mmCIF file of C-alpha atoms in Angstrom:
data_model
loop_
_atom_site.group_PDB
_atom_site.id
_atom_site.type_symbol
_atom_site.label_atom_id
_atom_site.label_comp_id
_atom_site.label_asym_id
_atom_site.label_seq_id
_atom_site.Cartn_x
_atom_site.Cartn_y
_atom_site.Cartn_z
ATOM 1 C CA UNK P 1 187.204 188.107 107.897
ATOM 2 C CA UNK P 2 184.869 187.090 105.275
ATOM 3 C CA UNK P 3 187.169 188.221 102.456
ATOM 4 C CA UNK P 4 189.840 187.368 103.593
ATOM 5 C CA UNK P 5 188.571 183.748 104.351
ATOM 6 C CA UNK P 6 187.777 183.519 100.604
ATOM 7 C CA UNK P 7 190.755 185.102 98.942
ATOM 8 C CA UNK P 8 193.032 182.741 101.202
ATOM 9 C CA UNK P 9 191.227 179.429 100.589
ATOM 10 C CA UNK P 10 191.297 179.773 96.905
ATOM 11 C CA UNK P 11 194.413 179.041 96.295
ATOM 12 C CA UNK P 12 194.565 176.583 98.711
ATOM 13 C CA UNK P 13 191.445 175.169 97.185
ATOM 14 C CA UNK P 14 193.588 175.485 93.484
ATOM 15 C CA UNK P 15 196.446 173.614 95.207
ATOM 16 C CA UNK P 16 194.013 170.412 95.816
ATOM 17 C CA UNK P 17 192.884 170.362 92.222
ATOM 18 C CA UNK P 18 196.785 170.723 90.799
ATOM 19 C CA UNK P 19 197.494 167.752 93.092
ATOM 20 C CA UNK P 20 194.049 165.844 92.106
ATOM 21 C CA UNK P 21 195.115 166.398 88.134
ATOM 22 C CA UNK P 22 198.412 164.720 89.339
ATOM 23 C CA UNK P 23 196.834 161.945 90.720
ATOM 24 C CA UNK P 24 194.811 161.317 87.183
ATOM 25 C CA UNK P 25 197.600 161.714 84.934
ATOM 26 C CA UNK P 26 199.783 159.273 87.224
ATOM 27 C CA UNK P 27 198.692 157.930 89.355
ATOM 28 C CA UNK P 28 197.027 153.966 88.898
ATOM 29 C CA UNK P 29 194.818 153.125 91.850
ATOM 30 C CA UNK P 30 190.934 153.908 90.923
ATOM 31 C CA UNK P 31 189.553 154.626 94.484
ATOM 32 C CA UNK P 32 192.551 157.562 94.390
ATOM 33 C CA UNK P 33 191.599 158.461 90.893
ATOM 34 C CA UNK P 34 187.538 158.871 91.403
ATOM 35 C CA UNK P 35 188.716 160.509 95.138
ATOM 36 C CA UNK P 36 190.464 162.740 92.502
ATOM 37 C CA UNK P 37 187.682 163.396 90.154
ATOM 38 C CA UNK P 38 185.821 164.453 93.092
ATOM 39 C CA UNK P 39 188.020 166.735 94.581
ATOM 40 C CA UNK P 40 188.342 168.619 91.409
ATOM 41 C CA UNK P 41 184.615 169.150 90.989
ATOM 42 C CA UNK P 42 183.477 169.487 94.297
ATOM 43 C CA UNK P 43 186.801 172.821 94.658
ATOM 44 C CA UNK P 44 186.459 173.800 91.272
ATOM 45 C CA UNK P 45 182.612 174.558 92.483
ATOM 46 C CA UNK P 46 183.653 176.240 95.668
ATOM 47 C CA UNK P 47 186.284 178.601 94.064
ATOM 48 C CA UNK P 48 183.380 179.741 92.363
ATOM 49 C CA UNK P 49 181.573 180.126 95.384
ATOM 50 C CA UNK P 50 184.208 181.990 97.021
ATOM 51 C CA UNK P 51 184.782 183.779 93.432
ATOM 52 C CA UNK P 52 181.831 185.032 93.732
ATOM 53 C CA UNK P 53 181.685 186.418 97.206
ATOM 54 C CA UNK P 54 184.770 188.388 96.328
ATOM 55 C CA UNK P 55 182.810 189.963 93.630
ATOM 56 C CA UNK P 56 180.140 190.851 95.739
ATOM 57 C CA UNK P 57 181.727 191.585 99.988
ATOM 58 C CA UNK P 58 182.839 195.357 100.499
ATOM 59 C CA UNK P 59 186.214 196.392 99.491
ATOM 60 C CA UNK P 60 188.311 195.252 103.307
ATOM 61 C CA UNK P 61 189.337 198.479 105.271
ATOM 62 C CA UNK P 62 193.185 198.858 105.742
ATOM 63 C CA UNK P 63 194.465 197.887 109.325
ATOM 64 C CA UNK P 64 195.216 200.473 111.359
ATOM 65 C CA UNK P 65 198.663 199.990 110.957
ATOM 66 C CA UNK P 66 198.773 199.857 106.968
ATOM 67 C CA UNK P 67 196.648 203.836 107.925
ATOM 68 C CA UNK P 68 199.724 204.869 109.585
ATOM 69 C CA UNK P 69 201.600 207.636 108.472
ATOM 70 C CA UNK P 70 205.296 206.511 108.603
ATOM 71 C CA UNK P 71 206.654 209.461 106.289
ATOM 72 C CA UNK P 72 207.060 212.255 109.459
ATOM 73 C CA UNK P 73 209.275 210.949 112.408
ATOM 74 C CA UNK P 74 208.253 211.280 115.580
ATOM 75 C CA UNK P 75 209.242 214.098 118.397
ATOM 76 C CA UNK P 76 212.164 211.867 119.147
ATOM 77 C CA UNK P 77 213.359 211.440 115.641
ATOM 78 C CA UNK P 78 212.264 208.407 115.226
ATOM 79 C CA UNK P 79 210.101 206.506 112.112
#
């Protein structure tokens, strides 16, 4: 779970910045544009964070249905 968590939140977490650089480049109202500077510091930090944790959790163990052998069919003929 704990890998998983972290390899699926940073792209989300990517996807907030792409949209907060959006909002710099275009956009015109400066409470959106320092809500934007945030956002891109405080998920450019935790991508790190979760960056990091990658580097460091155990490999994850394959699901018991990824450990199947689905090469030999069954008695009944059957993959």
């Amino acid at each position: 779970a704990d890998r998983d968590f972290a390899a699926m939140m940073v792209p989300h977490h990517q996807g907030a910045i792409d949209m907060a650089e959006a909002e710099l480049r275009f956009g015109h109202d400066p409470v959106l544009r320092r809500l934007a500077q945030g956002i891109i510091v405080e998920q450019q930090q935790e991508i790190a964070v979760m960056r990091q944790a990658l580097a460091t959790l155990p490999p994850a163990a394959p699901s018991p249905a990824a450990t199947r052998d689905h090469s030999h069919p069954t008695t009944n003929g059957v993959h």
